[in-house]
Coordinates of C-alpha atoms in Angstrom, one line a residue:
Chain A
M1 CA 71.3 78.7 110.4
H2 CA 67.7 79.3 109.4
M3 CA 65.5 76.9 111.4
S4 CA 62.7 75.4 109.4
D5 CA 59.2 74.6 110.6
A6 CA 60.0 71.0 109.8
L7 CA 62.6 70.8 112.5
L8 CA 60.3 72.0 115.3
S9 CA 57.5 70.5 117.3
A10 CA 54.4 72.5 118.1
P11 CA 55.1 73.4 121.7
V12 CA 58.7 74.4 121.0
A13 CA 57.6 76.5 118.0
I14 CA 54.9 78.3 119.9
I15 CA 57.2 79.1 122.9
G16 CA 59.7 80.6 120.4
D17 CA 57.0 82.7 118.7
I18 CA 55.7 84.1 122.0
A19 CA 59.2 84.8 123.3
A20 CA 60.1 86.6 120.1
A21 CA 56.8 88.6 120.2
G22 CA 57.8 89.6 123.7
L23 CA 61.2 90.7 122.7
I24 CA 59.8 92.7 119.7
S25 CA 57.4 94.5 122.0
V26 CA 60.1 95.3 124.4
A27 CA 62.3 96.6 121.6
A28 CA 59.5 98.7 120.2
Y29 CA 58.8 100.1 123.6
R30 CA 62.4 100.9 124.3
I31 CA 63.1 102.6 121.0
R32 CA 60.1 104.8 121.5
K33 CA 61.1 105.8 125.0
S34 CA 64.8 106.4 124.3
H35 CA 65.3 109.6 122.3
T36 CA 68.3 108.7 120.3
H37 CA 69.0 110.0 116.8
V38 CA 68.1 106.5 115.5
N39 CA 65.0 106.9 113.4
A40 CA 62.6 104.7 111.5
A41 CA 64.0 105.7 108.1
L42 CA 67.6 104.9 109.1
M43 CA 66.6 101.5 110.6
G44 CA 64.5 100.6 107.6
V45 CA 67.0 101.6 104.9
L46 CA 69.8 99.9 106.7
G47 CA 67.7 96.8 106.9
A48 CA 67.4 96.9 103.1
F49 CA 71.1 97.5 103.0
V50 CA 71.8 94.3 104.9
F51 CA 69.6 92.5 102.4
A52 CA 71.5 93.9 99.5
A53 CA 74.9 93.1 101.1
Q54 CA 73.8 89.5 101.5
M55 CA 73.2 89.2 97.8
I56 CA 76.9 89.6 97.0
N57 CA 79.2 86.8 98.2
F58 CA 82.9 87.3 99.1
T59 CA 85.4 84.5 98.8
I60 CA 86.8 83.1 102.0
P61 CA 90.6 83.2 101.8
G62 CA 92.3 79.8 101.8
T63 CA 89.2 77.9 100.8
G64 CA 87.5 77.9 97.5
S65 CA 84.1 78.7 99.0
S66 CA 82.3 81.9 99.4
G67 CA 79.9 83.4 102.0
H68 CA 77.7 86.3 102.8
I69 CA 77.3 88.4 105.9
V70 CA 74.4 88.0 108.4
G71 CA 74.9 91.6 109.4
G72 CA 73.9 91.5 113.1
V73 CA 77.0 93.1 114.5
L74 CA 77.3 95.6 111.7
L75 CA 73.7 96.8 112.3
A76 CA 74.3 96.9 116.1
S77 CA 77.4 99.0 115.9
L78 CA 75.6 101.4 113.6
L79 CA 72.3 101.6 115.4
G80 CA 72.6 100.2 118.9
A81 CA 71.4 96.9 120.3
W82 CA 67.6 97.2 120.4
P83 CA 67.1 99.1 117.1
A84 CA 69.4 96.6 115.4
F85 CA 67.4 93.8 116.8
L86 CA 64.2 95.2 115.4
T87 CA 65.8 95.9 112.0
L88 CA 67.3 92.4 111.8
T89 CA 63.9 91.0 112.8
S90 CA 62.3 92.7 109.9
V91 CA 65.0 91.3 107.6
I92 CA 64.4 87.8 108.9
I93 CA 60.6 88.1 108.4
I94 CA 61.1 89.3 104.8
Q95 CA 63.5 86.5 104.1
A96 CA 61.0 84.0 105.4
L97 CA 58.2 85.5 103.3
L98 CA 60.0 86.4 100.1
F99 CA 62.7 83.8 99.9
A100 CA 61.1 80.9 101.9
D101 CA 64.0 80.9 104.3
G102 CA 62.9 79.0 107.4
G103 CA 59.2 79.1 107.9
I104 CA 56.4 81.0 109.5
L105 CA 56.2 79.1 112.7
A106 CA 60.0 78.9 113.0
L107 CA 60.2 82.7 112.7
G108 CA 60.2 83.1 116.5
W109 CA 63.2 81.0 117.0
N110 CA 64.9 82.4 113.9
I111 CA 64.5 85.9 115.4
I112 CA 65.9 84.8 118.7
N113 CA 68.8 82.7 117.3
M114 CA 70.0 85.2 114.8
A115 CA 68.9 88.7 115.8
G116 CA 68.6 88.1 119.6
M117 CA 71.8 86.3 120.2
T118 CA 73.9 88.7 118.2
C119 CA 72.3 92.0 118.9
L120 CA 71.0 91.5 122.4
V121 CA 73.6 89.2 123.9
A122 CA 76.9 89.2 122.1
Y123 CA 77.0 92.9 121.1
P124 CA 76.2 94.4 124.5
L125 CA 78.6 92.1 126.3
I126 CA 81.6 92.6 124.1
M127 CA 81.4 95.1 121.3
Q128 CA 79.4 97.9 123.1
P129 CA 81.8 98.6 126.0
F130 CA 84.7 98.6 123.5
L131 CA 83.0 101.0 121.1
R132 CA 82.1 103.3 124.0
R133 CA 85.8 103.5 125.0
Y134 CA 86.8 103.9 121.4
R135 CA 84.3 106.8 121.0
S136 CA 85.7 108.7 124.0
R137 CA 89.2 108.3 122.8
Y138 CA 88.3 109.3 119.2
I139 CA 86.9 112.6 120.4
E140 CA 90.4 113.4 121.9
T141 CA 92.5 112.5 118.8
D142 CA 91.1 113.6 115.5
S143 CA 93.6 112.8 112.8
V144 CA 93.2 109.8 110.6
S145 CA 96.6 108.3 111.2
K146 CA 96.1 108.2 114.9
R147 CA 93.1 105.8 114.7
P148 CA 94.3 102.3 115.4
V149 CA 92.0 99.6 114.1
G150 CA 93.5 96.4 115.5
G151 CA 91.3 96.4 118.5
M152 CA 88.2 97.0 116.4
I153 CA 89.0 94.0 114.1
F154 CA 89.7 91.8 117.1
F155 CA 86.5 92.7 119.0
T156 CA 84.3 92.5 115.9
I157 CA 85.5 89.0 115.1
I158 CA 85.0 87.8 118.7
T159 CA 81.5 89.3 118.8
C160 CA 80.5 87.8 115.5
L161 CA 81.9 84.4 116.6
I162 CA 80.2 84.4 120.0
G163 CA 76.9 85.6 118.5
L164 CA 76.8 82.9 115.9
E165 CA 77.9 80.2 118.3
L166 CA 75.2 81.1 120.7
G167 CA 72.7 80.9 117.8
A168 CA 74.0 77.5 116.8
F169 CA 73.8 76.3 120.3
C170 CA 70.1 77.4 120.4
V171 CA 69.4 75.6 117.1
T172 CA 70.8 72.4 118.6
L173 CA 68.7 72.8 121.7
E174 CA 65.5 73.5 119.8
T175 CA 65.9 70.7 117.4
L176 CA 66.7 68.2 120.1
S177 CA 63.9 69.3 122.4
S178 CA 61.5 69.0 119.5
G179 CA 62.5 65.3 119.3
I180 CA 63.2 65.7 115.6
T181 CA 66.6 64.2 115.3
S182 CA 68.1 61.1 116.7
L183 CA 71.6 62.6 116.7
P184 CA 73.0 62.5 120.2
F185 CA 73.3 65.9 121.9
G186 CA 77.1 66.0 122.1
K187 CA 77.8 65.1 118.5
F188 CA 75.2 67.4 117.1
L189 CA 76.5 70.3 119.2
L190 CA 80.1 69.6 118.2
F191 CA 79.1 69.6 114.6
M192 CA 77.1 72.8 114.8
I193 CA 79.7 74.6 116.8
S194 CA 82.6 73.7 114.5
I195 CA 80.7 74.7 111.4
H196 CA 79.6 78.0 112.9
A197 CA 83.1 78.7 114.1
L198 CA 84.2 78.9 110.5
I199 CA 81.1 80.9 109.5
G200 CA 81.6 83.2 112.5
I201 CA 85.2 84.0 111.6
G202 CA 84.2 84.7 108.0
E203 CA 81.4 87.0 109.2
G204 CA 83.7 88.7 111.7
V205 CA 86.4 89.4 109.0
A206 CA 83.9 90.8 106.6
T207 CA 82.1 92.9 109.2
A208 CA 85.4 94.2 110.5
A209 CA 86.5 95.1 107.0
I210 CA 83.4 97.2 106.5
L211 CA 83.7 98.8 110.0
V212 CA 87.3 99.7 109.4
F213 CA 86.6 101.3 106.1
I214 CA 83.9 103.4 107.6
F215 CA 86.0 104.3 110.6
R216 CA 88.7 105.5 108.3
Y217 CA 86.6 107.5 105.8
K218 CA 83.4 108.4 107.5
P219 CA 83.9 108.0 111.2
E220 CA 81.0 110.2 112.2
I221 CA 78.6 107.3 111.3
L222 CA 80.1 105.2 114.0
M223 CA 80.8 108.0 116.4
Q224 CA 77.9 110.3 116.4
R225 CA 75.5 107.9 118.1
E226 CA 74.7 109.1 121.6
V227 CA 74.8 106.6 124.4
E228 CA 71.3 105.2 124.7
K229 CA 69.3 106.7 127.4
E230 CA 68.1 104.1 129.7
S231 CA 64.5 104.3 130.4
S232 CA 63.2 103.1 133.7
G233 CA 62.9 99.3 133.5
R234 CA 59.7 98.8 135.4
S235 CA 57.0 99.1 132.7
Y236 CA 58.5 96.6 130.4
K237 CA 59.4 94.1 133.1
K238 CA 55.7 93.5 133.3
L239 CA 55.6 92.9 129.6
I240 CA 58.4 90.3 129.9
W241 CA 56.7 88.4 132.6
T242 CA 53.4 88.4 130.7
F243 CA 55.0 86.9 127.7
A244 CA 57.1 84.4 129.7
I245 CA 54.0 83.1 131.5
L246 CA 52.0 83.0 128.2
A247 CA 54.8 81.0 126.5
L248 CA 55.0 78.4 129.3
V249 CA 51.2 78.0 129.5
V250 CA 50.6 77.7 125.8
G251 CA 53.6 75.4 125.3
G252 CA 52.5 73.2 128.2
V253 CA 49.0 72.9 126.9
L254 CA 50.1 72.1 123.4
S255 CA 52.6 69.5 124.5
W256 CA 50.0 67.8 126.6
F257 CA 47.6 67.9 123.6
A258 CA 50.2 66.6 121.2
S259 CA 51.2 63.6 123.3
S260 CA 47.7 62.5 124.3
N261 CA 46.8 61.7 120.7
P262 CA 48.4 58.5 119.2
D263 CA 49.9 59.0 115.7
G264 CA 48.7 57.3 112.6
L265 CA 51.1 54.5 112.8
E266 CA 50.5 53.8 116.4
W267 CA 46.8 54.0 115.7
S268 CA 47.0 51.3 113.1
I269 CA 49.0 49.2 115.4
E270 CA 46.6 49.8 118.2
K271 CA 43.7 48.8 116.0
T272 CA 45.2 45.4 115.1
E273 CA 46.1 44.9 118.7
V274 CA 42.5 45.3 119.8
A275 CA 41.5 42.8 117.1
E276 CA 44.0 40.4 118.4
A277 CA 42.9 40.8 122.0
E278 CA 39.5 39.8 120.8
K279 CA 40.9 36.7 119.3
E280 CA 42.7 36.1 122.5
Q281 CA 46.0 35.5 120.9
P282 CA 49.2 36.2 122.6
R283 CA 50.5 39.7 122.3
I284 CA 53.1 39.9 119.5
N285 CA 54.5 42.9 118.0
I286 CA 54.7 43.8 114.3
I287 CA 58.4 43.7 114.5
T288 CA 59.9 40.5 113.4
E289 CA 63.6 41.2 113.1
N290 CA 66.2 41.0 115.8
F291 CA 66.5 44.7 116.7
Q292 CA 67.5 45.1 120.3
N293 CA 67.6 48.8 120.7
I294 CA 64.0 49.2 121.6
T295 CA 62.3 52.3 122.4
S296 CA 61.6 54.5 125.3
I297 CA 59.1 56.4 123.1
F298 CA 56.7 53.6 122.6
P299 CA 57.2 51.6 125.8
D300 CA 53.8 49.9 125.4
Y301 CA 55.0 47.9 122.4
Q302 CA 57.2 45.2 123.6
V303 CA 59.3 43.5 121.0
N304 CA 59.3 39.8 120.8
N305 CA 61.5 38.2 118.3
T306 CA 58.8 36.3 116.5
D307 CA 59.5 34.4 113.4
E308 CA 58.6 35.9 110.1
S309 CA 56.0 33.4 109.1
S310 CA 53.7 34.2 111.9
P311 CA 50.3 35.0 110.4
V312 CA 49.5 37.6 113.0
S313 CA 52.5 39.7 112.5
S314 CA 52.1 39.8 108.7
E315 CA 48.5 40.7 109.0
R316 CA 49.4 43.6 111.3
A317 CA 52.1 44.7 109.0
Q318 CA 49.6 44.8 106.2
T319 CA 47.3 47.1 108.1
S320 CA 49.9 49.7 108.6
I321 CA 51.3 49.3 105.2
A322 CA 47.8 49.8 103.7
G323 CA 47.6 53.0 105.6
V324 CA 50.9 54.4 104.5
S325 CA 50.7 53.3 100.9
G326 CA 47.2 54.5 100.6
A327 CA 48.1 58.0 101.8
I328 CA 51.2 58.1 99.6
F329 CA 49.1 57.0 96.6
V330 CA 46.6 59.8 97.1
L331 CA 49.5 62.3 97.5
I332 CA 51.1 61.2 94.2
L333 CA 47.7 61.4 92.5
T334 CA 47.2 64.9 93.7
V335 CA 50.6 66.0 92.5
I336 CA 50.0 64.4 89.0
I337 CA 46.6 66.1 88.7
T338 CA 48.0 69.4 89.7
L339 CA 50.9 69.1 87.2
I340 CA 48.4 68.3 84.4
I341 CA 46.2 71.3 85.3
N342 CA 49.2 73.6 85.5
R343 CA 50.3 72.5 82.0
K344 CA 46.9 73.1 80.6
K345 CA 46.8 76.5 82.2
K346 CA 50.2 77.3 80.6
K347 CA 49.0 76.2 77.2
Q348 CA 45.9 78.3 77.5
S349 CA 47.7 81.4 78.5
A350 CA 50.2 80.8 75.6
R351 CA 47.3 80.5 73.2
Q352 CA 45.8 83.7 74.5
N353 CA 49.1 85.6 74.0
Chain B
M1 CA 74.6 89.3 88.4
E2 CA 71.7 87.4 86.7
N3 CA 70.9 86.4 90.3
L4 CA 70.5 90.1 91.3
D5 CA 68.3 90.9 88.3
R6 CA 66.2 87.9 89.0
V7 CA 65.7 88.8 92.6
I8 CA 64.7 92.4 91.7
S9 CA 62.2 91.2 89.2
E10 CA 60.8 88.6 91.5
I11 CA 60.3 91.2 94.3
R12 CA 58.6 93.5 91.8
G13 CA 56.4 90.7 90.6
I14 CA 55.0 89.9 94.1
E15 CA 52.7 93.0 94.3
T16 CA 51.4 92.8 90.8
D17 CA 51.0 89.1 90.6
A18 CA 49.2 89.0 93.9
I19 CA 46.3 91.0 92.3
D20 CA 45.4 88.2 89.9
R21 CA 46.5 85.5 92.2
G22 CA 44.6 85.8 95.4
S23 CA 43.4 89.4 96.1
R24 CA 40.3 88.7 94.1
Y25 CA 39.1 86.4 96.9
R26 CA 38.6 89.5 99.1
I27 CA 39.8 87.8 102.2
N28 CA 41.5 90.0 104.8
P29 CA 45.2 89.3 105.1
A30 CA 44.9 89.2 108.9
S31 CA 42.6 86.2 108.6
R32 CA 44.9 84.6 106.1
I33 CA 47.8 84.9 108.5
I34 CA 45.8 83.4 111.4
V35 CA 44.7 80.4 109.3
C36 CA 48.1 79.8 107.9
F37 CA 49.6 79.8 111.4
L38 CA 46.9 77.4 112.8
F39 CA 47.3 75.1 109.8
L40 CA 51.1 74.7 110.3
L41 CA 50.8 74.5 114.1
S42 CA 48.2 71.7 113.9
M43 CA 50.6 69.8 111.5
L44 CA 53.4 70.1 114.0
T45 CA 51.4 68.6 116.8
F46 CA 51.6 65.2 115.1
S47 CA 54.5 63.1 116.0
V48 CA 57.5 63.1 113.7
F49 CA 56.9 59.4 112.8
N50 CA 53.4 60.1 111.6
I51 CA 53.6 60.2 107.9
I52 CA 50.0 59.1 107.3
D53 CA 48.4 62.1 108.9
T54 CA 50.9 64.6 107.4
I55 CA 50.0 63.6 103.9
P56 CA 46.5 65.2 104.0
Y57 CA 48.2 68.5 104.8
A58 CA 50.4 68.2 101.7
I59 CA 47.3 67.4 99.6
I60 CA 45.5 70.5 100.8
V61 CA 48.6 72.7 100.2
I62 CA 48.9 71.4 96.7
L63 CA 45.2 72.0 96.0
L64 CA 45.7 75.6 97.2
T65 CA 48.6 76.2 94.8
L66 CA 46.1 75.3 92.1
L67 CA 43.6 77.8 93.5
V68 CA 46.1 80.7 93.7
N69 CA 47.9 79.7 90.5
I70 CA 51.4 79.0 91.7
P71 CA 53.1 76.3 89.6
L72 CA 54.7 73.5 91.5
S73 CA 57.9 73.8 89.5
Y74 CA 58.3 77.3 90.9
I75 CA 58.1 76.0 94.5
F76 CA 60.6 73.2 93.8
R77 CA 63.0 75.7 92.1
K78 CA 62.8 78.1 95.1
T79 CA 63.3 75.5 97.8
K80 CA 66.2 73.7 96.0
Y81 CA 68.9 74.9 98.3
L82 CA 66.9 76.2 101.2
L83 CA 65.8 72.7 102.4
L84 CA 69.5 71.6 102.5
F85 CA 69.8 72.1 106.2
V86 CA 66.5 70.3 106.9
F87 CA 67.6 67.5 104.6
F88 CA 71.0 67.3 106.3
I89 CA 69.6 66.9 109.8
A90 CA 66.9 64.5 108.7
A91 CA 69.4 62.3 106.9
F92 CA 70.9 61.2 110.2
N93 CA 67.7 59.7 111.3
P94 CA 67.6 56.6 109.1
L95 CA 71.3 56.0 110.1
L96 CA 70.8 56.3 113.8
D97 CA 67.2 55.3 114.5
R98 CA 66.9 51.7 113.2
R99 CA 64.0 50.6 115.3
P100 CA 61.8 48.7 112.9
A101 CA 58.4 50.2 112.4
I102 CA 56.8 48.3 109.5
N103 CA 57.6 44.9 108.1
I104 CA 56.5 43.9 104.6
N105 CA 57.5 40.3 104.2
G106 CA 60.9 40.8 105.6
F107 CA 61.5 44.3 104.1
I108 CA 61.7 46.6 107.1
I109 CA 61.0 50.3 107.2
S110 CA 62.6 51.7 110.3
Y111 CA 61.3 54.6 112.4
G112 CA 64.3 56.6 111.1
W113 CA 63.1 56.4 107.5
L114 CA 59.6 57.3 108.6
S115 CA 60.8 60.4 110.4
F116 CA 63.1 61.3 107.5
F117 CA 60.2 61.4 105.0
T118 CA 57.9 63.2 107.4
I119 CA 60.5 65.9 108.1
I120 CA 61.1 66.5 104.4
L121 CA 57.4 66.5 103.7
R122 CA 56.8 69.0 106.5
G123 CA 59.6 71.2 105.2
Y124 CA 57.9 71.4 101.8
I125 CA 54.4 71.9 103.3
S126 CA 55.6 74.8 105.5
V127 CA 57.5 76.5 102.7
T128 CA 54.6 76.1 100.3
A129 CA 52.1 77.4 102.8
A130 CA 54.3 80.5 103.4
M131 CA 54.6 81.1 99.6
I132 CA 50.8 80.8 99.2
L133 CA 50.3 83.3 101.9
I134 CA 52.7 85.9 100.4
L135 CA 52.0 85.3 96.8
S136 CA 48.2 85.4 97.2
S137 CA 48.1 88.5 99.4
G138 CA 51.0 90.6 98.4
F139 CA 53.5 92.0 100.8
I140 CA 52.0 95.4 101.6
P141 CA 48.5 94.0 102.4
L142 CA 50.1 91.4 104.5
C143 CA 51.8 94.1 106.6
R144 CA 48.4 95.8 107.1
G145 CA 47.2 92.4 108.2
M146 CA 50.0 92.3 110.8
E147 CA 49.1 95.7 112.0
K148 CA 45.6 94.5 112.6
L149 CA 46.9 91.6 114.6
K150 CA 48.5 94.1 117.0
I151 CA 52.1 93.5 115.9
P152 CA 54.0 96.6 117.0
K153 CA 53.7 99.5 114.5
L154 CA 57.4 100.1 114.6
L155 CA 58.1 96.7 113.2
V156 CA 55.4 97.0 110.6
T157 CA 56.9 100.3 109.5
Q158 CA 60.3 98.6 109.4
L159 CA 58.9 95.9 107.2
L160 CA 57.4 98.4 104.8
F161 CA 60.6 100.4 104.7
V162 CA 62.9 97.4 104.1
Y163 CA 60.6 96.1 101.4
R164 CA 60.4 99.5 99.7
Y165 CA 64.2 100.1 99.7
I166 CA 65.4 96.6 98.9
I167 CA 64.8 97.2 95.2
V168 CA 66.4 100.7 95.3
L169 CA 69.5 99.4 97.0
L170 CA 69.7 96.2 94.9
E171 CA 69.7 98.4 91.7
E172 CA 72.4 100.6 93.2
L173 CA 74.4 97.5 94.0
A174 CA 73.9 96.1 90.5
Q175 CA 75.4 99.4 89.2
I176 CA 78.4 99.1 91.4
I177 CA 79.1 95.6 90.4
N178 CA 78.6 96.3 86.7
S179 CA 81.2 99.1 87.0
V180 CA 83.6 96.8 88.9
K181 CA 83.2 94.2 86.1
A182 CA 83.5 96.8 83.3
R183 CA 86.8 97.9 84.7
G184 CA 88.2 94.4 84.0
Y185 CA 88.4 92.7 87.4
G186 CA 86.7 89.9 85.5
K187 CA 85.7 87.8 88.4
N188 CA 82.4 86.8 89.7
K189 CA 83.6 86.3 93.2
F190 CA 85.3 89.1 95.2
P191 CA 87.9 88.7 97.9
V192 CA 87.0 90.2 101.2
K193 CA 89.1 93.3 100.7
L194 CA 87.5 94.3 97.4
W195 CA 84.1 93.3 98.6
S196 CA 84.3 95.4 101.8
V197 CA 85.3 98.5 99.8
F198 CA 82.2 98.5 97.6
I199 CA 79.8 97.3 100.3
A200 CA 81.1 100.0 102.7
Q201 CA 80.7 102.6 99.9
L202 CA 77.1 101.4 99.4
L203 CA 76.6 101.7 103.2
I204 CA 77.9 105.3 103.3
K205 CA 75.6 106.2 100.4
T206 CA 72.7 104.4 102.1
Y207 CA 73.3 106.2 105.3
S208 CA 73.1 109.7 103.8
R209 CA 70.1 108.6 101.8
A210 CA 68.4 107.5 105.0
E211 CA 69.1 110.9 106.6
M212 CA 67.5 112.7 103.7
I213 CA 64.5 110.4 103.8
N214 CA 64.2 111.1 107.5
Y215 CA 64.3 114.9 107.0
S216 CA 61.7 114.8 104.3
M217 CA 59.5 112.6 106.4
I218 CA 59.7 115.0 109.3
A219 CA 59.0 117.8 106.9
R220 CA 55.8 116.0 105.8
G221 CA 54.6 115.5 109.4
Y222 CA 55.8 112.1 110.3
D223 CA 55.1 111.4 113.9
G224 CA 56.1 107.7 114.3
D225 CA 53.3 106.1 112.3
I226 CA 53.1 105.5 108.6
K227 CA 49.5 106.2 107.8
T228 CA 47.9 103.9 105.3
F229 CA 44.3 103.8 104.0
S230 CA 43.0 100.8 105.8
E231 CA 40.4 99.6 103.3
N232 CA 40.5 96.1 104.6
K233 CA 38.1 96.0 107.4
W234 CA 37.1 92.7 109.0
Q235 CA 34.0 91.5 107.0
R236 CA 31.6 88.8 107.4
S237 CA 33.4 86.9 104.6
D238 CA 36.5 86.8 106.8
T239 CA 34.6 85.3 109.7
V240 CA 33.2 82.7 107.4
F241 CA 36.6 82.0 105.9
C242 CA 38.1 81.6 109.4
I243 CA 35.4 79.3 110.7
V244 CA 35.5 77.1 107.6
S245 CA 39.3 76.9 107.6
I246 CA 39.3 76.1 111.3
L247 CA 36.8 73.3 110.8
I248 CA 39.0 71.9 108.0
I249 CA 42.0 72.1 110.2
G250 CA 40.1 70.5 113.1
F251 CA 39.1 67.7 110.8
L252 CA 42.7 67.2 109.7
R253 CA 43.9 67.2 113.3
F254 CA 41.2 65.2 115.2
F255 CA 39.4 63.0 112.7
R256 CA 42.5 62.5 110.5
P257 CA 41.1 61.8 107.0
F258 CA 42.8 58.5 106.4
V259 CA 41.8 57.2 109.8
F260 CA 38.3 58.5 109.1
I261 CA 38.0 56.7 105.8
N262 CA 39.4 53.5 107.3
N263 CA 36.8 53.7 110.0
M264 CA 34.0 54.1 107.5
F265 CA 34.6 50.8 105.9

């Protein structure tokens, strides 16, 4: 589920980052304004708990495989939507920094996909109304045996499932709008949705198991939380608008900037093309095979099925090949030199010890 | 279990190793964050088929690992599984995108393969850049840097809290699992029912721990901010570092080293 920097284009990445920054500011603002019993220590330590819980895998019944929880719905039921969002955000940032999950630029979308979709969309829509009702009923009946848990299991699983599916849907959209994959939308979506359906059910069952245990043996954790006091929405609406406009502007500027520069391969093709124009030779493309499915991305290169022995086409191929192979050669050289220096350093430190 | 121990020691190692890795360069973490961000962003503005201009980024990142003393093998070990998703999505490109891009005497490299290699390379570059950032600065200085960059204080406090308590909770979890194993369950994997019991116990313990921490914080005058000594003021060296880095990034982006070299001859 973790998006990587490699799967995003610059405008998409920056829009995600700005949007996430906006959500984080709103969350911080709302938590400060609403005087619930939720406090920094509780949020922080529960964040660390989610981390620890993710370290231990459980086996998924029926299959041989194992999984770990994401923890969004669990945090949200303990803390409430916005505090849970902020806590999960901090967990995602630490994962990105300490365990190289995702990347620094992809953080924005990772926060929205995982923390936002679960804590801010799925939880308030499904789990929160249910928990509120549960809470009021719980106050009336106090004995352990009278606490039915079927509804809780059901709603937890549904919430986890929908949160993860929304996240998966966003991942699909982001990857496709970055132009990274050539997978068609439908197939990609179907694939992501079906995999995350399995993950979502696993997550739901595990979260429900924990919630039921707590509900049986220490219900006050789930029940003592006051209903969040809604602060007046005006002041942070401004904040949302600011961030939305910022995201659009920066994204737009970057996408214009990215598309106005030809890439290295195009550049090498262009260069040979200019040379050809000077020679006043007919315009022929580098491609010499019969591939028909040609390109909306580079419409300016028309493909003619020239024969392979054409001197021009091979000359052109050599230019681009020289570029690519030269670059790769330098890269390999750097890696080798680095490895040699690393080994020397190791030997030195071993000698010192 | 070994996994847990390894994670604990790795997290512990970050702060101490950062001192001899990169703190000696005396560059403000805030400026490091900015430069890292711009570096990756400029890389992503290239098209996904552009492997030639992505390679200089890889070279710079590799040279930086030398500078801050992170072995390449460490990076490969850490990213073994994490790039699976990236690899998986990229792997479809050569299958689906067969538009030919380069022809070497009949041997054709398609756009799909180009984008495949570029995506994998980008994945490694971004992960390595993030590792250089954290391993050369240390986590706590990095949080102070974020504070300087106007990231909400509540989030920074969260980060510090989570980071501080990860080790505590992981050690507690290790105890629980040790005792489960010692009592002869004898399995490395736990079914959901058993798993949920000890995770929920850990949660209940954690909850009361958090309440105690909260009370003791209030008793010591906590008012919403964790106060830290901010030794790291923005110095002239930071400005120089930022300007030089931005010039290098600009060169990578606009003059594109390999194109530049080609033009010279």
